[in-house]
Short mmCIF file of C-alpha atoms in Angstrom, two decimals:
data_model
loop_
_atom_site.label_atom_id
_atom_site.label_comp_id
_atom_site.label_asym_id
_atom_site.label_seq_id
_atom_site.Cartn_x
_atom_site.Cartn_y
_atom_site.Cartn_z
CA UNK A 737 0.00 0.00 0.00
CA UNK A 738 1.34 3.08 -0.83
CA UNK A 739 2.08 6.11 1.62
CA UNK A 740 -0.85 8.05 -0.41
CA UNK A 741 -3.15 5.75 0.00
CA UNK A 742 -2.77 4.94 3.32
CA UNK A 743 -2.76 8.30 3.81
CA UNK A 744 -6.58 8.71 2.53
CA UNK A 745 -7.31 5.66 4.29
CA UNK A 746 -6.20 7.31 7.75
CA UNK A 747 -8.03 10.52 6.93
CA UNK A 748 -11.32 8.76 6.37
CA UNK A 749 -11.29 6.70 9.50
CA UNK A 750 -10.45 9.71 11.40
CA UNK A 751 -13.47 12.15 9.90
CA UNK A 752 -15.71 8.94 10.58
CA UNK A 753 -14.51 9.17 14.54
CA UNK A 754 -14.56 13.17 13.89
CA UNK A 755 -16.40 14.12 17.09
CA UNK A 756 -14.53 11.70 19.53
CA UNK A 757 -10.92 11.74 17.99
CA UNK A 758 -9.22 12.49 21.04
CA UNK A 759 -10.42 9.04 22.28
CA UNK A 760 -10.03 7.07 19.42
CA UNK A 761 -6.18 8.32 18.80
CA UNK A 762 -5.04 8.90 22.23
CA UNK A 763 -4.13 6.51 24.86
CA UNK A 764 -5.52 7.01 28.83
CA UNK A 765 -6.57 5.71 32.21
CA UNK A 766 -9.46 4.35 30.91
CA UNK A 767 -8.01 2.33 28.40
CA UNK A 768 -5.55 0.82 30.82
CA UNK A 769 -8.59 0.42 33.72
CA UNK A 770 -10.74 -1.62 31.02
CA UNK A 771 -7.79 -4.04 30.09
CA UNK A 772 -7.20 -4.77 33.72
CA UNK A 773 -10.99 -4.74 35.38
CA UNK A 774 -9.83 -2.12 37.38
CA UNK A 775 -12.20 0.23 39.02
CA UNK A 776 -11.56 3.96 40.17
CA UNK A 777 -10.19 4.02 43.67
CA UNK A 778 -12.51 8.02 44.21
CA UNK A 779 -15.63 5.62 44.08
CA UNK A 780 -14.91 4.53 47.42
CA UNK A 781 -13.16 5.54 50.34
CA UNK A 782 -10.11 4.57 51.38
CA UNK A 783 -10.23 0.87 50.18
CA UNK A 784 -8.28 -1.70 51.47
CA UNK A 785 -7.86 -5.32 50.15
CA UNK A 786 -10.32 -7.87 52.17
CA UNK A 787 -12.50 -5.14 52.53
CA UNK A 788 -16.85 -5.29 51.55
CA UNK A 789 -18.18 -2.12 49.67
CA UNK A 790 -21.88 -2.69 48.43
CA UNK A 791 -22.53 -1.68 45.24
CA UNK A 792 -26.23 -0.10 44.70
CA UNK A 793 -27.46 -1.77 41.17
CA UNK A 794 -30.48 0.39 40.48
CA UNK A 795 -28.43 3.72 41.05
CA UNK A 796 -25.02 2.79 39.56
CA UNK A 797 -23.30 3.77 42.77
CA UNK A 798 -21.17 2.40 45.53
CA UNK A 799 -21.79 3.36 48.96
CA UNK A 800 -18.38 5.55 50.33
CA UNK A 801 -17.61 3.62 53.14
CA UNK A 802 -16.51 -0.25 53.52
CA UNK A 803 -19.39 -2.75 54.92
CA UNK A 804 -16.30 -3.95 57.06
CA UNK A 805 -13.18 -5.84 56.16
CA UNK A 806 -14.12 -9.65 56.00
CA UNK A 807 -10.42 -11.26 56.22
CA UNK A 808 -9.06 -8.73 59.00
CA UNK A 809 -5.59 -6.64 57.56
CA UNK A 810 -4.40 -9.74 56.04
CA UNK A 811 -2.68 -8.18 52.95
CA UNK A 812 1.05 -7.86 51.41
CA UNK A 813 2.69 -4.79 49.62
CA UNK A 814 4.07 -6.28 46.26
CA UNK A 815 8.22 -5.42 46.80
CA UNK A 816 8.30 -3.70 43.08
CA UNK A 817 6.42 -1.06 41.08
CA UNK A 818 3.86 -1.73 38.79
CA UNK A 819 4.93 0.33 35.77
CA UNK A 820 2.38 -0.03 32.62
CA UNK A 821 2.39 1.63 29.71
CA UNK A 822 -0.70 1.72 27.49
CA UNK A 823 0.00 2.28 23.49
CA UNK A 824 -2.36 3.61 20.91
CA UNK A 825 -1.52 1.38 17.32
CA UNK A 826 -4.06 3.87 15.32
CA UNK A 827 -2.44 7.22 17.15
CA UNK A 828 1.12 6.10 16.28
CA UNK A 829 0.12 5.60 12.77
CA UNK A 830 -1.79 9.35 12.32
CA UNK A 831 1.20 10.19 13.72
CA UNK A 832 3.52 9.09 11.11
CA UNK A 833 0.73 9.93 8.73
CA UNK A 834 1.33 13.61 10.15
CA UNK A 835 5.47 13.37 9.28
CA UNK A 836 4.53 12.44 5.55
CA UNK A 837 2.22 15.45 5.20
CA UNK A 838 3.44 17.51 2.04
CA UNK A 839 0.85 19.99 1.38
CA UNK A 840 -0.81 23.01 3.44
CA UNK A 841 -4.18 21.40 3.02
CA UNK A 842 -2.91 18.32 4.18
CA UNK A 843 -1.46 19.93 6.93
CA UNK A 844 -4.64 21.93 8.13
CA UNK A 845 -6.26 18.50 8.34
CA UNK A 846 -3.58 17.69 11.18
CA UNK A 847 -4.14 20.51 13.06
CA UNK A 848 -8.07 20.15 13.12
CA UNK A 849 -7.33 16.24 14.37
CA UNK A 850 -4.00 17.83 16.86
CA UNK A 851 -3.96 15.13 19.59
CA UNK A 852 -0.34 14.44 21.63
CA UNK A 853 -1.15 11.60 24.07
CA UNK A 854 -1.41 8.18 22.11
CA UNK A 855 0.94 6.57 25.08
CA UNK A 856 -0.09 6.60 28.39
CA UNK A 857 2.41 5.35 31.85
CA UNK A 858 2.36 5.16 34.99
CA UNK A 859 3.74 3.96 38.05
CA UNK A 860 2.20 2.02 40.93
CA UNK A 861 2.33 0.18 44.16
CA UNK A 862 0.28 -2.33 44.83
CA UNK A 863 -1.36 -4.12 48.12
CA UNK A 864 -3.05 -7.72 47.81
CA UNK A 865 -4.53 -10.32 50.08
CA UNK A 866 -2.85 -13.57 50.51
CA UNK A 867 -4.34 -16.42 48.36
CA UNK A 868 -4.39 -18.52 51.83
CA UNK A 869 -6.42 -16.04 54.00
CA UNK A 870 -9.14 -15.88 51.45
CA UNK A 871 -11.26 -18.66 53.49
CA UNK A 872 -10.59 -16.93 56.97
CA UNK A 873 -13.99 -14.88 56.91
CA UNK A 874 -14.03 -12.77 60.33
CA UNK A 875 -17.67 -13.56 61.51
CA UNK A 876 -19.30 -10.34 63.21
CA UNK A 877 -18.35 -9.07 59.46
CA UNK A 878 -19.56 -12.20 57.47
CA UNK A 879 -22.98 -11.57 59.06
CA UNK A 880 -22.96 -7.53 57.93
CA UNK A 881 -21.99 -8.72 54.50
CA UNK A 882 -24.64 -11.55 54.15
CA UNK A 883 -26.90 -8.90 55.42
CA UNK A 884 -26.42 -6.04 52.77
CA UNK A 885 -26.19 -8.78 50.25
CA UNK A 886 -29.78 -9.83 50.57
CA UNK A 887 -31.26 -6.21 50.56
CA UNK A 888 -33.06 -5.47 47.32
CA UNK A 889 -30.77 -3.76 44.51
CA UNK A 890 -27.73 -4.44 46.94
CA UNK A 891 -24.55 -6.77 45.54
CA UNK A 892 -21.65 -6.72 47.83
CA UNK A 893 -17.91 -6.69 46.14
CA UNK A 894 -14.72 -7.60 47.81
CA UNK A 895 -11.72 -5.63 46.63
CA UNK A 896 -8.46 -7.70 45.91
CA UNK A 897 -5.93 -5.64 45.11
CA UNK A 898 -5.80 -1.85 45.56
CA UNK A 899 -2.75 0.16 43.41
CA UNK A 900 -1.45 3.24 45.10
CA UNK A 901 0.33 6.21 42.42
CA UNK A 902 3.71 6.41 43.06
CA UNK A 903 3.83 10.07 41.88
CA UNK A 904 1.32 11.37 44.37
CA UNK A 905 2.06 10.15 47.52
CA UNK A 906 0.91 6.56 47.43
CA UNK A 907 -2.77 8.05 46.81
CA UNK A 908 -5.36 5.16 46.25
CA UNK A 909 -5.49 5.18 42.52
CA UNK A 910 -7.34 1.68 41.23
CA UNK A 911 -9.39 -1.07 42.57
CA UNK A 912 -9.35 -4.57 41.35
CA UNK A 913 -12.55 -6.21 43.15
CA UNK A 914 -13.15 -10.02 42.83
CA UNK A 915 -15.28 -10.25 39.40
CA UNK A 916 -18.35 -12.41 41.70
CA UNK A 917 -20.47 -10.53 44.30
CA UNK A 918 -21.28 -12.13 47.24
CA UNK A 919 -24.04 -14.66 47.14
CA UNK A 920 -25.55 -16.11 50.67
CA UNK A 921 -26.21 -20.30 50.75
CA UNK A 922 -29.93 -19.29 50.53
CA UNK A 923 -29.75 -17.43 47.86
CA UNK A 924 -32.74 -17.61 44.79
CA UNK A 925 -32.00 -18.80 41.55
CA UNK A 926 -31.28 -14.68 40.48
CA UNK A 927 -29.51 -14.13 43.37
CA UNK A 928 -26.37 -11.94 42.63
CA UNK A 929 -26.85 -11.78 38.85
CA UNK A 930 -27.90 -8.36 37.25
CA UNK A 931 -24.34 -6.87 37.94
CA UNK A 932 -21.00 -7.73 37.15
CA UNK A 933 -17.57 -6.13 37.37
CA UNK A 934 -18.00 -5.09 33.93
CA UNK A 935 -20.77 -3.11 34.89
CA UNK A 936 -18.54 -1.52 38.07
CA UNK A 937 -16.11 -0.02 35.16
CA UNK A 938 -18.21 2.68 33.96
CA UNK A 939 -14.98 3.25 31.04
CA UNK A 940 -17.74 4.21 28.34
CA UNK A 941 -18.53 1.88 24.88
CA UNK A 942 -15.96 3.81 22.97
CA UNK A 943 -12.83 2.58 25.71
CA UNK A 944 -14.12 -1.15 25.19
CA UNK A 945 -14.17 -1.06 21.09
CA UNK A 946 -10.77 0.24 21.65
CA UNK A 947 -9.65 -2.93 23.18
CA UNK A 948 -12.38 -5.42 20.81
CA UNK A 949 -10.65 -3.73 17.64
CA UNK A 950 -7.08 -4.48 19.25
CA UNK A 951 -6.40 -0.29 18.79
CA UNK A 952 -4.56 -0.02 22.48
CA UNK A 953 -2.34 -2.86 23.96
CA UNK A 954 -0.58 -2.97 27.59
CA UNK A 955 3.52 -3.23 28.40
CA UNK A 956 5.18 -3.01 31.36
CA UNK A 957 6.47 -5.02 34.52
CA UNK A 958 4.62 -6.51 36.82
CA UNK A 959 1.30 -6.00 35.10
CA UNK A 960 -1.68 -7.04 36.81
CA UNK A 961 -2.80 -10.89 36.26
CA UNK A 962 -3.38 -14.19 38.69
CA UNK A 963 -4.58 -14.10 42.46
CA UNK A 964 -3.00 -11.04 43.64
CA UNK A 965 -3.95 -9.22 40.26
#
């Protein structure tokens, strides 16, 4: 394919994302917290892995404050940073596109489509219960839990993992929840079903085609994945 072509091929894909071509071309948090099933660490307050949040289903919302932590402050601090980088395949090609640009019209085009931000990084910390713990349930807060869990519109989470940004003070940044809500022995056959962590993400249906159409991939070391993910 030759440089002009691909050229008018980039241009067309870009006028047909016109209104939303920062997000298409550019690279961000959301992309990186839809790869990982992370969720936004200023939904809640200060979260800490073991710990309950219930999650309202009707409203969309999670209430501020943990239920109570169910395994106690059974949880490690992972010994090295969690450095990802997220990379934009489309925005690096516009990009080049933009270095092979030969006219003033051509050139104009650029400018209307100016974006600067098709890699995202960061660096984090990271805090995770012990796979062994997970069984240890603390009682007085198994009963609270079971409780809110079989309250209309109610589905209790447990966080997993919480990330802290290394560039502002260790700050709660992400929350990686365990994908099943809590579900009592009792439960009805649509017991816990309605939400999932999908739903918790809230990363918008232009983020997610991002990922389906393989536009954005993830490097970096120690990248969330497994038990303590």
């Amino acid at each position: 394919m030759s440089r002009k072509i691909l050229f008018v091929a980039l241009v067309g894909l870009i006028v047909i994302f016109g209104v939303s071509r920062k997000s298409v071309l550019d690279a961000d948090h959301l992309d990186l917290r839809y790869h990982f099933k992370l969720v936004d660490a200023a939904h809640v307050n200060e979260p800490k892995p073991g710990d309950a949040f219930a999650y309202h289903g009707p409203s969309k919302t999670f209430a501020d404050n943990a239920i109570c932590s169910l395994y106690g402050q059974q949880f490690i601090s992972h010994p090295n940073a969690v450095n990802l980088t997220v990379f934009n395949y489309l925005g690096e090609s516009v990009h080049w596109a933009m270095g092979q640009s030969e006219t003033v019209a051509q050139q104009s085009i650029w400018e209307w489509f100016h974006f600067d931000e098709h890699v995202y990084s960061i660096s984090l910390d990271k805090i995770f219960r012990q796979t062994a713990e997970r069984e240890n349930m603390r009682e007085r807060c198994r009963d609270k839990v079971f409780e809110k869990a079989t309250e209309d519109g109610y589905f209790v989470f447990i966080v997993e993992t919480v990330y802290l940004d290394r560039d502002r003070d260790g700050v709660e940044r992400y929350v990686k929840f365990n994908p099943r809500p809590i579900v009592t022995s009792d439960c009805t056959a649509n017991c816990g079903t309605g939400v999932s962590l999908e739903t918790l993400l809230d990363v918008g249906w232009l983020t997610k085609q991002k990922k389906n159409w393989n536009i954005v991939q993830v490097f970096g070391a120690n990248q969330p994945s497994g038990d303590d993910a």
